[in-house]
Amino acid sequence: MEDMKKEWYVVNTYSGHENKVKEKLEMRASSMGMEDYILRVVVPEVKSVDENGKEKTTKLFPGYILVEMIMTDEAWFIVRNTPGVTGFIGSSGKGAKPFPLTPQEVDKILGSMGMSRLQADSDLKIGEKIKVISGPFDGMYGEIKSVDLPNAKLEVSIDLFGQETVVELELSQITKA
């Protein structure tokens, strides 16, 4: 039984082809009916303004893209065999599936781009159960009371010594239960 958890992976591409690979991968996922497994493809980049006032985009990791996916054999095969992809980072080779990024790593990269690993509209609903994965409440479960996306924080009600307590957590500290 494969673990049906969506996670983020780092995919190596030919430098300068990141956006082309993103496009090809999204087209392949859609033409092969794999949108439920290959969810988001992100070219990590930041926009800045140069000394002449022109906006420019800088790639954070030239030659790499991030793919949010559910790692099934088929999804892994499709990504690996997309033209321009040279492999996954974190795979020991010999046909071993790669390791995903930790939520903290993903939050750091996406956060620097003003994006979130969790999509508030689809991933975080008030009343939804979550699990705390870091910080003083690590391992505890709670229920979302409010979501503050711009600041990547949420209020979660957890059971603390038999008492319902509302705590503020960062998105990077939780995962869906």
PDB file of C-alpha atoms in Angstrom:
ATOM      1  CA  MET A   1       0.000   0.000   0.000  1.00  0.00           C
ATOM      2  CA  GLU A   2       1.531   3.295  -1.045  1.00  0.00           C
ATOM      3  CA  ASP A   3       1.529   6.220   1.316  1.00  0.00           C
ATOM      4  CA  MET A   4      -1.033   8.625  -0.130  1.00  0.00           C
ATOM      5  CA  LYS A   5       0.424  11.774   1.376  1.00  0.00           C
ATOM      6  CA  LYS A   6       1.204  14.826  -0.698  1.00  0.00           C
ATOM      7  CA  GLU A   7       4.726  16.045  -0.163  1.00  0.00           C
ATOM      8  CA  TRP A   8       7.206  18.357  -1.853  1.00  0.00           C
ATOM      9  CA  TYR A   9      10.196  17.067  -3.796  1.00  0.00           C
ATOM     10  CA  VAL A  10      13.136  18.825  -5.414  1.00  0.00           C
ATOM     11  CA  VAL A  11      13.546  17.969  -9.075  1.00  0.00           C
ATOM     12  CA  ASN A  12      16.764  18.679 -10.973  1.00  0.00           C
ATOM     13  CA  THR A  13      16.415  20.217 -14.462  1.00  0.00           C
ATOM     14  CA  TYR A  14      18.740  21.642 -17.055  1.00  0.00           C
ATOM     15  CA  SER A  15      19.636  25.121 -15.838  1.00  0.00           C
ATOM     16  CA  GLY A  16      17.657  27.744 -17.733  1.00  0.00           C
ATOM     17  CA  HIS A  17      14.896  25.253 -18.592  1.00  0.00           C
ATOM     18  CA  GLU A  18      13.027  25.404 -15.267  1.00  0.00           C
ATOM     19  CA  ASN A  19       9.930  27.148 -16.654  1.00  0.00           C
ATOM     20  CA  LYS A  20       9.816  24.904 -19.748  1.00  0.00           C
ATOM     21  CA  VAL A  21      10.045  21.807 -17.555  1.00  0.00           C
ATOM     22  CA  LYS A  22       7.289  23.167 -15.268  1.00  0.00           C
ATOM     23  CA  GLU A  23       5.059  23.676 -18.320  1.00  0.00           C
ATOM     24  CA  LYS A  24       5.815  20.221 -19.764  1.00  0.00           C
ATOM     25  CA  LEU A  25       5.271  18.530 -16.431  1.00  0.00           C
ATOM     26  CA  GLU A  26       1.928  20.275 -15.889  1.00  0.00           C
ATOM     27  CA  MET A  27       0.847  19.311 -19.426  1.00  0.00           C
ATOM     28  CA  ARG A  28       1.877  15.681 -18.894  1.00  0.00           C
ATOM     29  CA  ALA A  29       0.110  15.483 -15.526  1.00  0.00           C
ATOM     30  CA  SER A  30      -3.057  16.786 -17.098  1.00  0.00           C
ATOM     31  CA  SER A  31      -2.913  14.717 -20.305  1.00  0.00           C
ATOM     32  CA  MET A  32      -2.260  11.548 -18.295  1.00  0.00           C
ATOM     33  CA  GLY A  33      -4.993  12.264 -15.754  1.00  0.00           C
ATOM     34  CA  MET A  34      -2.466  12.575 -12.922  1.00  0.00           C
ATOM     35  CA  GLU A  35      -3.516  15.979 -11.538  1.00  0.00           C
ATOM     36  CA  ASP A  36      -4.530  14.285  -8.282  1.00  0.00           C
ATOM     37  CA  TYR A  37      -0.969  13.004  -7.875  1.00  0.00           C
ATOM     38  CA  ILE A  38       1.173  15.742  -9.407  1.00  0.00           C
ATOM     39  CA  LEU A  39      -0.363  18.751  -7.713  1.00  0.00           C
ATOM     40  CA  ARG A  40       1.804  21.854  -7.961  1.00  0.00           C
ATOM     41  CA  VAL A  41       5.014  22.633  -9.806  1.00  0.00           C
ATOM     42  CA  VAL A  42       6.928  25.669  -8.576  1.00  0.00           C
ATOM     43  CA  VAL A  43      10.036  27.364  -9.935  1.00  0.00           C
ATOM     44  CA  PRO A  44      11.508  28.916  -6.777  1.00  0.00           C
ATOM     45  CA  GLU A  45      12.227  32.524  -7.667  1.00  0.00           C
ATOM     46  CA  VAL A  46      12.009  35.968  -6.135  1.00  0.00           C
ATOM     47  CA  LYS A  47      11.067  39.215  -7.806  1.00  0.00           C
ATOM     48  CA  SER A  48      13.180  42.258  -7.094  1.00  0.00           C
ATOM     49  CA  VAL A  49      13.762  45.685  -8.560  1.00  0.00           C
ATOM     50  CA  ASP A  50      17.179  46.494 -10.022  1.00  0.00           C
ATOM     51  CA  GLU A  51      18.984  49.818  -9.697  1.00  0.00           C
ATOM     52  CA  ASN A  52      17.190  51.168 -12.815  1.00  0.00           C
ATOM     53  CA  GLY A  53      13.780  50.438 -11.301  1.00  0.00           C
ATOM     54  CA  LYS A  54      13.210  47.433 -13.580  1.00  0.00           C
ATOM     55  CA  GLU A  55      11.554  44.413 -12.038  1.00  0.00           C
ATOM     56  CA  LYS A  56      13.613  41.278 -12.407  1.00  0.00           C
ATOM     57  CA  THR A  57      13.101  37.697 -11.380  1.00  0.00           C
ATOM     58  CA  THR A  58      15.930  35.723  -9.836  1.00  0.00           C
ATOM     59  CA  LYS A  59      15.843  31.960  -9.514  1.00  0.00           C
ATOM     60  CA  LEU A  60      16.593  30.885  -5.946  1.00  0.00           C
ATOM     61  CA  PHE A  61      17.947  27.524  -7.098  1.00  0.00           C
ATOM     62  CA  PRO A  62      18.917  27.581 -10.782  1.00  0.00           C
ATOM     63  CA  GLY A  63      18.397  24.114 -12.234  1.00  0.00           C
ATOM     64  CA  TYR A  64      15.793  23.036  -9.692  1.00  0.00           C
ATOM     65  CA  ILE A  65      12.030  23.038  -9.444  1.00  0.00           C
ATOM     66  CA  LEU A  66       9.754  21.975  -6.589  1.00  0.00           C
ATOM     67  CA  VAL A  67       6.994  19.478  -7.208  1.00  0.00           C
ATOM     68  CA  GLU A  68       4.172  18.828  -4.777  1.00  0.00           C
ATOM     69  CA  MET A  69       3.060  15.291  -5.443  1.00  0.00           C
ATOM     70  CA  ILE A  70       1.794  12.033  -4.045  1.00  0.00           C
ATOM     71  CA  MET A  71       4.708   9.672  -4.617  1.00  0.00           C
ATOM     72  CA  THR A  72       3.210   6.729  -6.477  1.00  0.00           C
ATOM     73  CA  ASP A  73       5.228   4.638  -8.923  1.00  0.00           C
ATOM     74  CA  GLU A  74       3.311   6.203 -11.804  1.00  0.00           C
ATOM     75  CA  ALA A  75       3.690   9.816 -10.623  1.00  0.00           C
ATOM     76  CA  TRP A  76       7.404   9.217  -9.973  1.00  0.00           C
ATOM     77  CA  PHE A  77       7.799   7.743 -13.471  1.00  0.00           C
ATOM     78  CA  ILE A  78       5.998  10.668 -15.144  1.00  0.00           C
ATOM     79  CA  VAL A  79       8.114  13.307 -13.396  1.00  0.00           C
ATOM     80  CA  ARG A  80      11.398  11.454 -13.982  1.00  0.00           C
ATOM     81  CA  ASN A  81      10.643  11.007 -17.666  1.00  0.00           C
ATOM     82  CA  THR A  82       9.577  14.576 -18.377  1.00  0.00           C
ATOM     83  CA  PRO A  83      11.937  16.121 -20.964  1.00  0.00           C
ATOM     84  CA  GLY A  84      14.430  18.404 -19.211  1.00  0.00           C
ATOM     85  CA  VAL A  85      14.245  16.577 -15.869  1.00  0.00           C
ATOM     86  CA  THR A  86      17.585  15.087 -14.871  1.00  0.00           C
ATOM     87  CA  GLY A  87      16.435  13.510 -11.613  1.00  0.00           C
ATOM     88  CA  PHE A  88      15.206  13.999  -8.091  1.00  0.00           C
ATOM     89  CA  ILE A  89      17.326  15.344  -5.246  1.00  0.00           C
ATOM     90  CA  GLY A  90      17.433  13.056  -2.234  1.00  0.00           C
ATOM     91  CA  SER A  91      17.291   9.763  -4.074  1.00  0.00           C
ATOM     92  CA  SER A  92      20.009   7.268  -3.287  1.00  0.00           C
ATOM     93  CA  GLY A  93      19.781   6.097  -6.898  1.00  0.00           C
ATOM     94  CA  LYS A  94      19.378   2.435  -7.889  1.00  0.00           C
ATOM     95  CA  GLY A  95      15.654   3.005  -8.360  1.00  0.00           C
ATOM     96  CA  ALA A  96      15.081   4.260  -4.812  1.00  0.00           C
ATOM     97  CA  LYS A  97      12.354   6.863  -4.462  1.00  0.00           C
ATOM     98  CA  PRO A  98      13.581  10.266  -3.277  1.00  0.00           C
ATOM     99  CA  PHE A  99      13.049  11.761   0.160  1.00  0.00           C
ATOM    100  CA  PRO A 100      10.611  14.665   0.374  1.00  0.00           C
ATOM    101  CA  LEU A 101      11.529  18.057   1.783  1.00  0.00           C
ATOM    102  CA  THR A 102      10.511  18.627   5.392  1.00  0.00           C
ATOM    103  CA  PRO A 103       7.536  20.967   5.944  1.00  0.00           C
ATOM    104  CA  GLN A 104      10.010  23.441   7.496  1.00  0.00           C
ATOM    105  CA  GLU A 105      12.222  23.432   4.366  1.00  0.00           C
ATOM    106  CA  VAL A 106       9.196  23.900   2.110  1.00  0.00           C
ATOM    107  CA  ASP A 107       7.819  26.726   4.234  1.00  0.00           C
ATOM    108  CA  LYS A 108      11.155  28.520   4.135  1.00  0.00           C
ATOM    109  CA  ILE A 109      11.426  28.324   0.330  1.00  0.00           C
ATOM    110  CA  LEU A 110       7.774  29.057  -0.453  1.00  0.00           C
ATOM    111  CA  GLY A 111       7.613  31.685   2.293  1.00  0.00           C
ATOM    112  CA  SER A 112      10.442  33.614   0.650  1.00  0.00           C
ATOM    113  CA  MET A 113       8.255  33.701  -2.486  1.00  0.00           C
ATOM    114  CA  GLY A 114       5.148  34.773  -0.578  1.00  0.00           C
ATOM    115  CA  MET A 115       3.582  31.345  -1.047  1.00  0.00           C
ATOM    116  CA  SER A 116       2.383  28.724   1.381  1.00  0.00           C
ATOM    117  CA  ARG A 117       2.818  24.960   1.431  1.00  0.00           C
ATOM    118  CA  LEU A 118      -0.721  24.620   2.697  1.00  0.00           C
ATOM    119  CA  GLN A 119      -3.387  26.053   0.454  1.00  0.00           C
ATOM    120  CA  ALA A 120      -5.674  27.753   2.916  1.00  0.00           C
ATOM    121  CA  ASP A 121      -8.761  27.512   0.766  1.00  0.00           C
ATOM    122  CA  SER A 122      -8.423  23.785   0.107  1.00  0.00           C
ATOM    123  CA  ASP A 123      -6.160  22.535   2.896  1.00  0.00           C
ATOM    124  CA  LEU A 124      -7.179  24.530   5.948  1.00  0.00           C
ATOM    125  CA  LYS A 125     -10.789  24.910   6.909  1.00  0.00           C
ATOM    126  CA  ILE A 126     -12.070  26.142  10.244  1.00  0.00           C
ATOM    127  CA  GLY A 127     -13.111  23.110  12.268  1.00  0.00           C
ATOM    128  CA  GLU A 128     -10.618  20.863  10.474  1.00  0.00           C
ATOM    129  CA  LYS A 129      -8.380  18.559  12.518  1.00  0.00           C
ATOM    130  CA  ILE A 130      -4.632  19.112  12.370  1.00  0.00           C
ATOM    131  CA  LYS A 131      -1.555  17.551  13.946  1.00  0.00           C
ATOM    132  CA  VAL A 132       1.194  19.706  15.428  1.00  0.00           C
ATOM    133  CA  ILE A 133       4.584  18.614  14.030  1.00  0.00           C
ATOM    134  CA  SER A 134       6.976  20.970  15.830  1.00  0.00           C
ATOM    135  CA  GLY A 135       7.237  23.281  18.792  1.00  0.00           C
ATOM    136  CA  PRO A 136       6.017  22.815  22.373  1.00  0.00           C
ATOM    137  CA  PHE A 137       2.780  21.090  21.270  1.00  0.00           C
ATOM    138  CA  ASP A 138       4.538  18.617  18.941  1.00  0.00           C
ATOM    139  CA  GLY A 139       2.529  15.419  18.481  1.00  0.00           C
ATOM    140  CA  MET A 140      -0.739  16.898  19.724  1.00  0.00           C
ATOM    141  CA  TYR A 141      -3.888  17.134  17.660  1.00  0.00           C
ATOM    142  CA  GLY A 142      -6.128  20.131  17.441  1.00  0.00           C
ATOM    143  CA  GLU A 143      -8.912  21.836  15.574  1.00  0.00           C
ATOM    144  CA  ILE A 144      -8.496  24.986  13.471  1.00  0.00           C
ATOM    145  CA  LYS A 145     -10.301  27.995  14.953  1.00  0.00           C
ATOM    146  CA  SER A 146      -8.977  30.719  12.620  1.00  0.00           C
ATOM    147  CA  VAL A 147      -6.532  31.101   9.730  1.00  0.00           C
ATOM    148  CA  ASP A 148      -4.325  34.163   9.151  1.00  0.00           C
ATOM    149  CA  LEU A 149      -2.794  33.408   5.768  1.00  0.00           C
ATOM    150  CA  PRO A 150      -0.869  36.658   5.172  1.00  0.00           C
ATOM    151  CA  ASN A 151       1.110  35.977   8.368  1.00  0.00           C
ATOM    152  CA  ALA A 152       1.127  32.166   7.935  1.00  0.00           C
ATOM    153  CA  LYS A 153      -0.403  31.664  11.382  1.00  0.00           C
ATOM    154  CA  LEU A 154      -3.462  29.933  12.704  1.00  0.00           C
ATOM    155  CA  GLU A 155      -5.315  29.595  15.958  1.00  0.00           C
ATOM    156  CA  VAL A 156      -5.817  26.007  16.962  1.00  0.00           C
ATOM    157  CA  SER A 157      -7.776  24.576  19.845  1.00  0.00           C
ATOM    158  CA  ILE A 158      -5.900  21.740  21.559  1.00  0.00           C
ATOM    159  CA  ASP A 159      -6.712  19.637  24.575  1.00  0.00           C
ATOM    160  CA  LEU A 160      -4.180  20.632  27.213  1.00  0.00           C
ATOM    161  CA  PHE A 161      -4.535  18.588  30.406  1.00  0.00           C
ATOM    162  CA  GLY A 162      -8.247  18.047  29.779  1.00  0.00           C
ATOM    163  CA  GLN A 163      -8.790  21.754  29.123  1.00  0.00           C
ATOM    164  CA  GLU A 164      -9.539  23.127  25.648  1.00  0.00           C
ATOM    165  CA  THR A 165      -6.862  25.764  25.001  1.00  0.00           C
ATOM    166  CA  VAL A 166      -6.478  27.980  21.932  1.00  0.00           C
ATOM    167  CA  VAL A 167      -2.859  28.400  20.806  1.00  0.00           C
ATOM    168  CA  GLU A 168      -1.344  30.342  17.914  1.00  0.00           C
ATOM    169  CA  LEU A 169       0.774  28.221  15.590  1.00  0.00           C
ATOM    170  CA  GLU A 170       2.690  28.855  12.390  1.00  0.00           C
ATOM    171  CA  LEU A 171       1.742  26.966   9.242  1.00  0.00           C
ATOM    172  CA  SER A 172       5.133  25.239   9.340  1.00  0.00           C
ATOM    173  CA  GLN A 173       4.223  23.695  12.718  1.00  0.00           C
ATOM    174  CA  ILE A 174       1.200  21.755  11.530  1.00  0.00           C
ATOM    175  CA  THR A 175       0.077  19.132   9.082  1.00  0.00           C
ATOM    176  CA  LYS A 176      -3.369  17.810   8.282  1.00  0.00           C
ATOM    177  CA  ALA A 177      -4.476  15.132  10.725  1.00  0.00           C
TER     178      ALA A 177
END
